[in-house]
C-alpha cells in the first residue's frame, strides 16, 4: 500500500477459466490418480498463462486465476485437518432433511455430483497455508501487485458446518466459527508478512441471506445450517469478518460480495440491490468492497453512499459470463456514475466476479475474458487522461 499507485487501478476478482488440461488434472487428483506434484506441474503452466493474459490486458493487480482450486472455497479441504471434501450428491446421504436438500439440489443449475464442498468432520486446523504457496509461485513470475483471494469466514463456517457430521467436534456453528477465524487470521498475517498487496475475502452468501430470506439455497447449498433469521446470520458474518481483520494493517483487505456466478443463465442468479446489507457493510472493517454493478440484477449505486465513506470501491464493470465485450465508453460511463458516490482516488475497476468460479464450468473463454479486461484497462486510461 505504500507503492505509488495510479488512479482507477484495474484488478481481477479471482478466477480465470481453467484450460481442459487443468480440469482433467483436477479430476485425476481428486480420484487419487495424480500426485500433487504432477498436478502442480500442470497447474504451474496454467497459472503463468493466466498471468500473461492479465498482463497483456494491462491489469494493475493480478491473481493466479485460482487455477489450483476446484472452486473458490472447497480447496481449503486439502490444507486443513478436520475437513473432508465431498460432493453434494454424497451429502444427500448424510443430511437428515433429505427432502429439503433434494429440493435445493433441483433448483441448482449445476449437477450436484460435479460440485464439491468442504465439510467439517472434526476439529479444524490449518495444516498447511491456504494460499501462501500459490502467492509465492506467482510472485516469482511477475512484478505486478498481486491480489490473493480467500473464502470469507462466514462462507467457510456456514458451508463447512453440516450438523450431522460436525456436531461431535463442535457443539454449534458458532464454535466452529471461532476456529475458522483463527485459521483465516493466521493466513492473512502470513500473506501480509510475505508482502501481498491485496487480500480479498469472498462472501457471496451474504446476498443469498437477504434475497432469499433464508428460504431457498442456491449455489451454497451445502450450507443447510443457515436456516435462521437472516439478520442474525448477517450479524454473525459481520462479527466473524471483523475478528479476522482486527488490528491487521499494512495490507489492503477487500471484501467481495456478489449474487452467485455459477451459470450463464442470468435468470437463475440472485437479484437485488445491496441496500439490505448496508447496515452491516457500514460496520465491516475492510478497506475495499469489491462489488457487482455490470448487470441490472445488482441494483443501483445510490444505496452505498454511507458504506463508501472512507472506503474504496472495486466497481464491477463487465459481466464475466457473457460473450459480448463491454465497450470502454460504457465502462467510463459506469465509473463516472460511481464517482458521484466515491472519489476517483478510491475507485478501482474490476469484472463483476471471477471468470471460472467452479473448475469444471468455465464461465467464459480466455479470449473473451482477456478482451473484457483489456476494455477495462482502456477505460481506465481514458479516465486518467480526462482527470
Ligand atoms: Zn463473485
mmCIF file of C-alpha atoms and ligand atoms in Angstrom:
data_model
loop_
_atom_site.group_PDB
_atom_site.id
_atom_site.type_symbol
_atom_site.label_atom_id
_atom_site.label_comp_id
_atom_site.label_asym_id
_atom_site.label_seq_id
_atom_site.Cartn_x
_atom_site.Cartn_y
_atom_site.Cartn_z
ATOM 1 C CA UNK A 1 0.000 0.000 0.000
ATOM 2 C CA UNK A 2 2.995 2.267 0.210
ATOM 3 C CA UNK A 3 3.671 1.990 -3.501
ATOM 4 C CA UNK A 4 2.579 4.974 -5.588
ATOM 5 C CA UNK A 5 -0.498 3.905 -7.381
ATOM 6 C CA UNK A 6 -2.155 5.373 -10.428
ATOM 7 C CA UNK A 7 -5.840 6.232 -10.407
ATOM 8 C CA UNK A 8 -8.501 3.682 -11.362
ATOM 9 C CA UNK A 9 -6.442 0.532 -10.744
ATOM 10 C CA UNK A 10 -7.781 -2.415 -12.703
ATOM 11 C CA UNK A 11 -7.988 -5.718 -10.827
ATOM 12 C CA UNK A 12 -9.235 -9.245 -11.334
ATOM 13 C CA UNK A 13 -11.810 -10.557 -8.899
ATOM 14 C CA UNK A 14 -10.259 -14.005 -8.813
ATOM 15 C CA UNK A 15 -10.698 -16.994 -11.064
ATOM 16 C CA UNK A 16 -9.660 -17.462 -14.666
ATOM 17 C CA UNK A 17 -11.145 -20.160 -16.953
ATOM 18 C CA UNK A 18 -9.145 -23.355 -16.362
ATOM 19 C CA UNK A 19 -7.881 -24.956 -19.569
ATOM 20 C CA UNK A 20 -9.135 -28.520 -20.272
ATOM 21 C CA UNK A 21 -5.770 -29.952 -19.210
ATOM 22 C CA UNK A 22 -6.178 -28.434 -15.721
ATOM 23 C CA UNK A 23 -9.787 -29.601 -15.412
ATOM 24 C CA UNK A 24 -8.672 -33.106 -16.270
ATOM 25 C CA UNK A 25 -5.746 -32.970 -13.850
ATOM 26 C CA UNK A 26 -8.030 -31.729 -11.061
ATOM 27 C CA UNK A 27 -10.380 -34.654 -11.629
ATOM 28 C CA UNK A 28 -7.490 -37.114 -11.661
ATOM 29 C CA UNK A 29 -6.074 -35.631 -8.466
ATOM 30 C CA UNK A 30 -9.418 -35.952 -6.672
ATOM 31 C CA UNK A 31 -9.763 -39.529 -7.845
ATOM 32 C CA UNK A 32 -6.337 -40.235 -6.405
ATOM 33 C CA UNK A 33 -4.826 -40.910 -9.806
ATOM 34 C CA UNK A 34 -2.475 -37.952 -9.937
ATOM 35 C CA UNK A 35 0.099 -36.901 -7.364
ATOM 36 C CA UNK A 36 0.083 -33.376 -6.049
ATOM 37 C CA UNK A 37 3.476 -32.820 -7.608
ATOM 38 C CA UNK A 38 2.284 -33.918 -11.041
ATOM 39 C CA UNK A 39 -0.829 -31.798 -10.661
ATOM 40 C CA UNK A 40 1.222 -28.760 -9.762
ATOM 41 C CA UNK A 41 3.318 -29.150 -12.861
ATOM 42 C CA UNK A 42 0.189 -28.849 -14.962
ATOM 43 C CA UNK A 43 -1.234 -26.036 -12.846
ATOM 44 C CA UNK A 44 2.033 -24.046 -12.845
ATOM 45 C CA UNK A 45 1.801 -23.690 -16.601
ATOM 46 C CA UNK A 46 -1.838 -22.637 -16.421
ATOM 47 C CA UNK A 47 -1.086 -20.037 -13.730
ATOM 48 C CA UNK A 48 1.627 -18.475 -15.862
ATOM 49 C CA UNK A 49 -0.718 -18.452 -18.861
ATOM 50 C CA UNK A 50 -3.463 -16.752 -16.837
ATOM 51 C CA UNK A 51 -0.907 -14.265 -15.546
ATOM 52 C CA UNK A 52 0.380 -13.387 -19.015
ATOM 53 C CA UNK A 53 -3.185 -12.835 -20.248
ATOM 54 C CA UNK A 54 -3.806 -10.399 -17.388
ATOM 55 C CA UNK A 55 -0.549 -8.597 -18.027
ATOM 56 C CA UNK A 56 -1.328 -8.359 -21.733
ATOM 57 C CA UNK A 57 -4.698 -6.859 -20.819
ATOM 58 C CA UNK A 58 -2.911 -4.172 -18.766
ATOM 59 C CA UNK A 59 -4.074 -5.119 -15.272
ATOM 60 C CA UNK A 60 -2.715 -3.231 -12.265
ATOM 61 C CA UNK A 61 -3.359 -6.098 -9.823
ATOM 62 C CA UNK A 62 -3.098 -9.695 -10.978
ATOM 63 C CA UNK A 63 -4.197 -13.022 -9.464
ATOM 64 C CA UNK A 64 -3.114 -16.603 -10.106
ATOM 65 C CA UNK A 65 -6.522 -17.250 -11.640
ATOM 66 C CA UNK A 66 -7.274 -19.796 -8.888
ATOM 67 C CA UNK A 67 -6.025 -22.459 -11.286
ATOM 68 C CA UNK A 68 -5.186 -24.881 -8.467
ATOM 69 C CA UNK A 69 -8.613 -24.637 -6.856
ATOM 70 C CA UNK A 70 -11.596 -26.795 -7.620
ATOM 71 C CA UNK A 71 -13.730 -23.834 -6.648
ATOM 72 C CA UNK A 72 -13.333 -20.682 -4.606
ATOM 73 C CA UNK A 73 -13.829 -22.295 -1.201
ATOM 74 C CA UNK A 74 -13.695 -26.098 -1.227
ATOM 75 C CA UNK A 75 -9.950 -26.084 -1.980
ATOM 76 C CA UNK A 76 -9.270 -25.492 1.709
ATOM 77 C CA UNK A 77 -10.177 -29.122 2.442
ATOM 78 C CA UNK A 78 -6.759 -30.414 1.482
ATOM 79 C CA UNK A 79 -4.980 -27.749 3.531
ATOM 80 C CA UNK A 80 -6.838 -28.298 6.776
ATOM 81 C CA UNK A 81 -7.339 -31.060 9.296
ATOM 82 C CA UNK A 82 -10.905 -31.881 10.254
ATOM 83 C CA UNK A 83 -12.278 -31.135 6.799
ATOM 84 C CA UNK A 84 -13.419 -33.566 4.156
ATOM 85 C CA UNK A 85 -14.084 -32.818 0.525
ATOM 86 C CA UNK A 86 -17.388 -34.246 -0.518
ATOM 87 C CA UNK A 87 -19.813 -33.958 -3.399
ATOM 88 C CA UNK A 88 -23.273 -32.594 -2.881
ATOM 89 C CA UNK A 89 -24.675 -35.920 -4.005
ATOM 90 C CA UNK A 90 -22.755 -37.625 -1.174
ATOM 91 C CA UNK A 91 -24.144 -35.071 1.245
ATOM 92 C CA UNK A 92 -27.633 -36.194 0.381
ATOM 93 C CA UNK A 93 -26.807 -39.449 2.164
ATOM 94 C CA UNK A 94 -25.721 -37.595 5.266
ATOM 95 C CA UNK A 95 -28.282 -34.889 5.910
ATOM 96 C CA UNK A 96 -31.399 -35.687 7.865
ATOM 97 C CA UNK A 97 -33.693 -33.385 5.884
ATOM 98 C CA UNK A 98 -33.304 -35.291 2.633
ATOM 99 C CA UNK A 99 -36.447 -33.947 1.013
ATOM 100 C CA UNK A 100 -35.404 -30.369 1.713
ATOM 101 C CA UNK A 101 -31.904 -30.938 0.477
ATOM 102 C CA UNK A 102 -33.125 -32.638 -2.675
ATOM 103 C CA UNK A 103 -35.414 -29.699 -3.404
ATOM 104 C CA UNK A 104 -32.429 -27.401 -3.182
ATOM 105 C CA UNK A 105 -30.365 -29.547 -5.493
ATOM 106 C CA UNK A 106 -33.152 -29.498 -8.041
ATOM 107 C CA UNK A 107 -33.125 -25.720 -8.192
ATOM 108 C CA UNK A 108 -29.426 -25.788 -8.926
ATOM 109 C CA UNK A 109 -28.199 -25.172 -12.397
ATOM 110 C CA UNK A 110 -25.097 -27.207 -11.600
ATOM 111 C CA UNK A 111 -25.060 -31.005 -11.491
ATOM 112 C CA UNK A 112 -24.751 -31.930 -7.840
ATOM 113 C CA UNK A 113 -22.236 -34.682 -8.452
ATOM 114 C CA UNK A 114 -19.789 -32.262 -10.062
ATOM 115 C CA UNK A 115 -19.799 -29.726 -7.253
ATOM 116 C CA UNK A 116 -17.524 -30.293 -4.328
ATOM 117 C CA UNK A 117 -17.860 -28.840 -0.911
ATOM 118 C CA UNK A 118 -15.672 -28.869 2.188
ATOM 119 C CA UNK A 119 -17.356 -30.377 5.215
ATOM 120 C CA UNK A 120 -16.295 -30.169 8.860
ATOM 121 C CA UNK A 121 -15.822 -33.682 10.244
ATOM 122 C CA UNK A 122 -13.543 -32.911 13.190
ATOM 123 C CA UNK A 123 -11.605 -30.137 14.908
ATOM 124 C CA UNK A 124 -10.397 -27.858 12.133
ATOM 125 C CA UNK A 125 -6.762 -26.808 11.966
ATOM 126 C CA UNK A 126 -4.612 -25.116 9.337
ATOM 127 C CA UNK A 127 -2.213 -27.892 8.431
ATOM 128 C CA UNK A 128 -0.696 -26.010 5.503
ATOM 129 C CA UNK A 129 -1.014 -22.434 4.287
ATOM 130 C CA UNK A 130 -4.210 -21.895 2.299
ATOM 131 C CA UNK A 131 -2.796 -19.544 -0.325
ATOM 132 C CA UNK A 132 0.714 -18.530 0.700
ATOM 133 C CA UNK A 133 2.464 -21.063 -1.543
ATOM 134 C CA UNK A 134 0.337 -20.014 -4.507
ATOM 135 C CA UNK A 135 1.255 -16.392 -3.824
ATOM 136 C CA UNK A 136 4.970 -17.205 -3.707
ATOM 137 C CA UNK A 137 4.764 -19.013 -7.032
ATOM 138 C CA UNK A 138 3.023 -16.066 -8.675
ATOM 139 C CA UNK A 139 5.451 -13.578 -7.110
ATOM 140 C CA UNK A 140 8.244 -15.481 -8.762
ATOM 141 C CA UNK A 141 6.750 -14.716 -12.175
ATOM 142 C CA UNK A 142 5.630 -11.099 -12.014
ATOM 143 C CA UNK A 143 6.497 -7.712 -10.601
ATOM 144 C CA UNK A 144 2.872 -6.541 -10.711
ATOM 145 C CA UNK A 145 0.968 -6.026 -7.475
ATOM 146 C CA UNK A 146 -0.823 -9.238 -6.533
ATOM 147 C CA UNK A 147 -4.292 -9.886 -5.216
ATOM 148 C CA UNK A 148 -4.861 -13.115 -3.290
ATOM 149 C CA UNK A 149 -8.404 -14.371 -2.787
ATOM 150 C CA UNK A 150 -9.603 -16.323 0.241
ATOM 151 C CA UNK A 151 -13.037 -17.584 1.223
ATOM 152 C CA UNK A 152 -14.519 -15.346 3.886
ATOM 153 C CA UNK A 153 -15.042 -16.604 7.441
ATOM 154 C CA UNK A 154 -18.820 -16.744 7.197
ATOM 155 C CA UNK A 155 -18.757 -18.590 3.877
ATOM 156 C CA UNK A 156 -16.324 -21.127 5.294
ATOM 157 C CA UNK A 157 -18.122 -21.602 8.589
ATOM 158 C CA UNK A 158 -21.520 -21.885 7.022
ATOM 159 C CA UNK A 159 -20.524 -24.154 4.174
ATOM 160 C CA UNK A 160 -18.387 -26.471 6.323
ATOM 161 C CA UNK A 161 -20.942 -26.845 9.077
ATOM 162 C CA UNK A 162 -23.031 -29.955 8.463
ATOM 163 C CA UNK A 163 -24.643 -30.644 11.799
ATOM 164 C CA UNK A 164 -24.909 -34.401 11.326
ATOM 165 C CA UNK A 165 -21.153 -34.849 10.982
ATOM 166 C CA UNK A 166 -19.759 -31.676 12.596
ATOM 167 C CA UNK A 167 -21.522 -31.840 15.946
ATOM 168 C CA UNK A 168 -19.110 -34.297 17.523
ATOM 169 C CA UNK A 169 -16.297 -31.756 17.167
ATOM 170 C CA UNK A 170 -18.305 -28.588 17.695
ATOM 171 C CA UNK A 171 -21.374 -28.009 19.769
ATOM 172 C CA UNK A 172 -22.612 -25.309 17.396
ATOM 173 C CA UNK A 173 -21.747 -23.492 14.191
ATOM 174 C CA UNK A 174 -20.591 -20.533 16.283
ATOM 175 C CA UNK A 175 -17.883 -22.673 17.898
ATOM 176 C CA UNK A 176 -16.610 -23.752 14.500
ATOM 177 C CA UNK A 177 -16.603 -20.059 13.534
ATOM 178 C CA UNK A 178 -14.016 -19.317 16.230
ATOM 179 C CA UNK A 179 -11.545 -21.793 14.784
ATOM 180 C CA UNK A 180 -12.238 -20.632 11.224
ATOM 181 C CA UNK A 181 -11.480 -17.051 12.264
ATOM 182 C CA UNK A 182 -8.146 -18.127 13.740
ATOM 183 C CA UNK A 183 -7.201 -20.061 10.605
ATOM 184 C CA UNK A 184 -8.025 -17.167 8.293
ATOM 185 C CA UNK A 185 -6.315 -14.679 10.552
ATOM 186 C CA UNK A 186 -3.142 -16.754 10.543
ATOM 187 C CA UNK A 187 -3.306 -16.887 6.746
ATOM 188 C CA UNK A 188 -3.961 -13.157 6.354
ATOM 189 C CA UNK A 189 -0.976 -12.354 8.598
ATOM 190 C CA UNK A 190 1.256 -14.809 6.745
ATOM 191 C CA UNK A 191 0.263 -13.278 3.402
ATOM 192 C CA UNK A 192 0.817 -9.783 4.719
ATOM 193 C CA UNK A 193 4.258 -10.695 6.037
ATOM 194 C CA UNK A 194 5.108 -12.210 2.658
ATOM 195 C CA UNK A 195 4.315 -8.874 1.004
ATOM 196 C CA UNK A 196 0.926 -9.484 -0.628
ATOM 197 C CA UNK A 197 -0.568 -6.252 -1.940
ATOM 198 C CA UNK A 198 -4.272 -7.037 -1.740
ATOM 199 C CA UNK A 199 -6.183 -9.776 0.093
ATOM 200 C CA UNK A 200 -9.771 -10.313 -0.995
ATOM 201 C CA UNK A 201 -12.187 -12.248 1.168
ATOM 202 C CA UNK A 202 -15.151 -13.720 -0.692
ATOM 203 C CA UNK A 203 -18.585 -13.705 0.940
ATOM 204 C CA UNK A 204 -21.130 -14.297 -1.827
ATOM 205 C CA UNK A 205 -23.554 -15.964 0.562
ATOM 206 C CA UNK A 206 -24.375 -12.650 2.213
ATOM 207 C CA UNK A 207 -26.630 -11.705 -0.679
ATOM 208 C CA UNK A 208 -28.328 -15.050 -0.539
ATOM 209 C CA UNK A 209 -29.375 -14.331 3.031
ATOM 210 C CA UNK A 210 -31.153 -11.148 2.091
ATOM 211 C CA UNK A 211 -32.576 -12.100 -1.289
ATOM 212 C CA UNK A 212 -33.978 -15.439 -0.256
ATOM 213 C CA UNK A 213 -34.755 -14.627 3.377
ATOM 214 C CA UNK A 214 -33.209 -17.944 4.292
ATOM 215 C CA UNK A 215 -35.901 -19.834 2.405
ATOM 216 C CA UNK A 216 -34.106 -21.330 -0.543
ATOM 217 C CA UNK A 217 -30.486 -22.047 -1.003
ATOM 218 C CA UNK A 218 -28.797 -21.892 -4.308
ATOM 219 C CA UNK A 219 -25.126 -22.186 -5.060
ATOM 220 C CA UNK A 220 -24.150 -22.504 -1.416
ATOM 221 C CA UNK A 221 -26.490 -25.394 -0.942
ATOM 222 C CA UNK A 222 -24.024 -27.157 1.302
ATOM 223 C CA UNK A 223 -24.921 -24.604 3.863
ATOM 224 C CA UNK A 224 -28.078 -26.040 5.275
ATOM 225 C CA UNK A 225 -27.111 -24.716 8.657
ATOM 226 C CA UNK A 226 -28.224 -21.245 7.742
ATOM 227 C CA UNK A 227 -31.938 -21.763 8.109
ATOM 228 C CA UNK A 228 -32.019 -18.953 10.612
ATOM 229 C CA UNK A 229 -33.079 -15.395 10.838
ATOM 230 C CA UNK A 230 -31.131 -13.539 8.097
ATOM 231 C CA UNK A 231 -30.484 -10.597 10.442
ATOM 232 C CA UNK A 232 -28.870 -12.919 12.966
ATOM 233 C CA UNK A 233 -26.760 -14.536 10.273
ATOM 234 C CA UNK A 234 -25.623 -11.169 8.908
ATOM 235 C CA UNK A 235 -24.664 -10.072 12.396
ATOM 236 C CA UNK A 236 -22.694 -13.296 12.819
ATOM 237 C CA UNK A 237 -20.996 -12.756 9.446
ATOM 238 C CA UNK A 238 -20.052 -9.186 10.348
ATOM 239 C CA UNK A 239 -18.524 -10.259 13.641
ATOM 240 C CA UNK A 240 -16.542 -13.100 12.077
ATOM 241 C CA UNK A 241 -15.146 -10.802 9.405
ATOM 242 C CA UNK A 242 -14.124 -8.129 11.894
ATOM 243 C CA UNK A 243 -12.427 -10.732 14.064
ATOM 244 C CA UNK A 244 -10.346 -11.836 11.075
ATOM 245 C CA UNK A 245 -9.251 -8.309 10.131
ATOM 246 C CA UNK A 246 -8.954 -6.835 13.637
ATOM 247 C CA UNK A 247 -5.738 -4.887 14.057
ATOM 248 C CA UNK A 248 -4.287 -6.085 10.733
ATOM 249 C CA UNK A 249 -2.537 -3.219 8.975
ATOM 250 C CA UNK A 250 -0.114 -2.786 6.121
ATOM 251 C CA UNK A 251 -2.100 -4.750 3.586
ATOM 252 C CA UNK A 252 -5.215 -3.819 1.629
ATOM 253 C CA UNK A 253 -8.129 -6.037 2.586
ATOM 254 C CA UNK A 254 -11.169 -6.220 0.335
ATOM 255 C CA UNK A 255 -14.497 -7.970 0.656
ATOM 256 C CA UNK A 256 -16.170 -9.349 -2.442
ATOM 257 C CA UNK A 257 -19.930 -9.746 -2.335
ATOM 258 C CA UNK A 258 -21.841 -10.927 -5.378
ATOM 259 C CA UNK A 259 -25.035 -12.752 -6.241
ATOM 260 C CA UNK A 260 -23.623 -16.019 -7.466
ATOM 261 C CA UNK A 261 -21.565 -16.741 -10.525
ATOM 262 C CA UNK A 262 -22.228 -20.345 -11.389
ATOM 263 C CA UNK A 263 -24.357 -20.041 -14.514
ATOM 264 C CA UNK A 264 -24.517 -18.089 -17.743
ATOM 265 C CA UNK A 265 -28.276 -18.056 -17.349
ATOM 266 C CA UNK A 266 -28.822 -14.695 -15.666
ATOM 267 C CA UNK A 267 -32.348 -15.708 -14.671
ATOM 268 C CA UNK A 268 -31.205 -18.342 -12.172
ATOM 269 C CA UNK A 269 -28.773 -15.974 -10.455
ATOM 270 C CA UNK A 270 -29.936 -13.951 -7.483
ATOM 271 C CA UNK A 271 -31.160 -10.434 -7.951
ATOM 272 C CA UNK A 272 -31.472 -7.362 -5.744
ATOM 273 C CA UNK A 273 -29.787 -4.199 -4.510
ATOM 274 C CA UNK A 274 -27.036 -4.195 -1.867
ATOM 275 C CA UNK A 275 -29.271 -1.940 0.241
ATOM 276 C CA UNK A 276 -30.352 -4.566 2.846
ATOM 277 C CA UNK A 277 -26.674 -5.254 3.543
ATOM 278 C CA UNK A 278 -25.819 -1.596 4.145
ATOM 279 C CA UNK A 279 -26.225 -1.566 7.955
ATOM 280 C CA UNK A 280 -23.768 -4.469 8.192
ATOM 281 C CA UNK A 281 -21.364 -3.279 5.497
ATOM 282 C CA UNK A 282 -21.019 0.024 7.339
ATOM 283 C CA UNK A 283 -19.559 -1.852 10.291
ATOM 284 C CA UNK A 284 -17.268 -4.150 8.340
ATOM 285 C CA UNK A 285 -13.590 -3.400 8.870
ATOM 286 C CA UNK A 286 -12.197 -3.676 5.364
ATOM 287 C CA UNK A 287 -10.531 -1.188 3.034
ATOM 288 C CA UNK A 288 -12.465 -2.041 -0.081
ATOM 289 C CA UNK A 289 -15.763 -3.523 -1.195
ATOM 290 C CA UNK A 290 -15.473 -5.414 -4.472
ATOM 291 C CA UNK A 291 -18.992 -5.399 -5.876
ATOM 292 C CA UNK A 292 -21.050 -6.230 -8.933
ATOM 293 C CA UNK A 293 -22.545 -3.379 -10.911
ATOM 294 C CA UNK A 294 -22.367 -4.529 -14.515
ATOM 295 C CA UNK A 295 -25.791 -6.162 -14.544
ATOM 296 C CA UNK A 296 -29.196 -4.694 -13.669
ATOM 297 C CA UNK A 297 -29.541 -7.510 -11.107
ATOM 298 C CA UNK A 298 -27.165 -5.607 -8.836
ATOM 299 C CA UNK A 299 -29.401 -2.556 -8.404
ATOM 300 C CA UNK A 300 -28.079 0.991 -8.169
ATOM 301 C CA UNK A 301 -25.089 2.572 -6.524
ATOM 302 C CA UNK A 302 -27.098 5.120 -4.557
ATOM 303 C CA UNK A 303 -27.699 2.634 -1.744
ATOM 304 C CA UNK A 304 -23.988 2.575 -0.967
ATOM 305 C CA UNK A 305 -23.290 6.225 -0.195
ATOM 306 C CA UNK A 306 -22.818 5.730 3.542
ATOM 307 C CA UNK A 307 -20.969 2.443 3.148
ATOM 308 C CA UNK A 308 -18.293 4.031 0.982
ATOM 309 C CA UNK A 309 -17.464 6.795 3.401
ATOM 310 C CA UNK A 310 -13.701 6.432 3.697
ATOM 311 C CA UNK A 311 -13.677 3.099 1.861
ATOM 312 C CA UNK A 312 -12.597 2.058 -1.600
ATOM 313 C CA UNK A 313 -14.989 0.643 -4.158
ATOM 314 C CA UNK A 314 -13.983 -2.120 -6.552
ATOM 315 C CA UNK A 315 -16.603 -1.371 -9.170
ATOM 316 C CA UNK A 316 -17.823 -4.293 -11.273
ATOM 317 C CA UNK A 317 -17.959 -3.020 -14.847
ATOM 318 C CA UNK A 318 -18.065 -6.144 -17.004
ATOM 319 C CA UNK A 319 -20.194 -9.267 -16.811
ATOM 320 C CA UNK A 320 -17.827 -12.267 -16.650
ATOM 321 C CA UNK A 321 -20.500 -14.590 -18.020
ATOM 322 C CA UNK A 322 -21.391 -13.006 -21.366
ATOM 323 C CA UNK A 323 -19.782 -13.236 -24.791
ATOM 324 C CA UNK A 324 -20.408 -9.592 -25.583
ATOM 325 C CA UNK A 325 -17.456 -7.380 -24.619
ATOM 326 C CA UNK A 326 -18.493 -4.166 -22.893
ATOM 327 C CA UNK A 327 -17.062 -1.102 -24.639
ATOM 328 C CA UNK A 328 -14.614 1.227 -22.904
ATOM 329 C CA UNK A 329 -17.173 4.025 -23.338
ATOM 330 C CA UNK A 330 -19.782 2.028 -21.402
ATOM 331 C CA UNK A 331 -17.246 1.350 -18.675
ATOM 332 C CA UNK A 332 -16.182 5.011 -18.464
ATOM 333 C CA UNK A 333 -19.823 5.985 -18.068
ATOM 334 C CA UNK A 334 -20.297 3.496 -15.254
ATOM 335 C CA UNK A 335 -17.179 4.785 -13.484
ATOM 336 C CA UNK A 336 -18.407 8.360 -13.812
ATOM 337 C CA UNK A 337 -21.693 7.371 -12.197
ATOM 338 C CA UNK A 338 -19.769 5.736 -9.382
ATOM 339 C CA UNK A 339 -17.776 8.922 -8.804
ATOM 340 C CA UNK A 340 -20.969 10.560 -7.559
ATOM 341 C CA UNK A 341 -20.564 8.313 -4.522
ATOM 342 C CA UNK A 342 -16.845 7.667 -4.231
ATOM 343 C CA UNK A 343 -13.921 9.926 -5.205
ATOM 344 C CA UNK A 344 -11.585 8.929 -8.040
ATOM 345 C CA UNK A 345 -8.779 8.189 -5.540
ATOM 346 C CA UNK A 346 -10.817 5.366 -4.074
ATOM 347 C CA UNK A 347 -12.264 3.826 -7.216
ATOM 348 C CA UNK A 348 -10.966 0.541 -8.582
ATOM 349 C CA UNK A 349 -12.319 -1.181 -11.685
ATOM 350 C CA UNK A 350 -12.910 -4.927 -11.991
ATOM 351 C CA UNK A 351 -15.192 -7.550 -13.525
ATOM 352 C CA UNK A 352 -18.319 -8.429 -11.538
ATOM 353 C CA UNK A 353 -16.812 -11.726 -10.427
ATOM 354 C CA UNK A 354 -14.334 -14.388 -11.494
ATOM 355 C CA UNK A 355 -14.324 -15.982 -14.938
ATOM 356 C CA UNK A 356 -14.428 -19.570 -13.677
ATOM 357 C CA UNK A 357 -15.964 -19.947 -10.240
ATOM 358 C CA UNK A 358 -16.194 -23.743 -10.417
ATOM 359 C CA UNK A 359 -13.368 -25.545 -12.188
ATOM 360 C CA UNK A 360 -15.454 -27.795 -14.372
ATOM 361 C CA UNK A 361 -17.677 -24.981 -15.545
ATOM 362 C CA UNK A 362 -15.697 -22.088 -17.030
ATOM 363 C CA UNK A 363 -17.998 -19.125 -17.497
ATOM 364 C CA UNK A 364 -16.128 -17.707 -20.427
ATOM 365 C CA UNK A 365 -13.259 -18.315 -22.823
ATOM 366 C CA UNK A 366 -9.803 -16.923 -22.067
ATOM 367 C CA UNK A 367 -10.077 -14.853 -25.250
ATOM 368 C CA UNK A 368 -13.274 -13.090 -24.204
ATOM 369 C CA UNK A 369 -12.023 -12.722 -20.631
ATOM 370 C CA UNK A 370 -8.853 -11.058 -21.939
ATOM 371 C CA UNK A 371 -10.872 -8.763 -24.222
ATOM 372 C CA UNK A 372 -13.096 -7.733 -21.315
ATOM 373 C CA UNK A 373 -10.115 -6.953 -19.085
ATOM 374 C CA UNK A 374 -8.424 -5.011 -21.889
ATOM 375 C CA UNK A 375 -11.579 -2.957 -22.339
ATOM 376 C CA UNK A 376 -11.499 -2.067 -18.630
ATOM 377 C CA UNK A 377 -7.836 -1.043 -18.944
ATOM 378 C CA UNK A 378 -8.636 1.211 -21.910
ATOM 379 C CA UNK A 379 -11.471 2.771 -19.922
ATOM 380 C CA UNK A 380 -9.066 3.413 -17.029
ATOM 381 C CA UNK A 381 -6.643 5.121 -19.432
ATOM 382 C CA UNK A 382 -9.463 7.344 -20.756
ATOM 383 C CA UNK A 383 -10.481 8.268 -17.211
ATOM 384 C CA UNK A 384 -6.884 9.054 -16.218
ATOM 385 C CA UNK A 385 -6.402 11.255 -19.287
ATOM 386 C CA UNK A 386 -9.640 13.103 -18.545
ATOM 387 C CA UNK A 387 -8.655 13.731 -14.929
HETATM 388 ZN ZN1 LIG B 1 -18.379 -13.225 -7.120
#
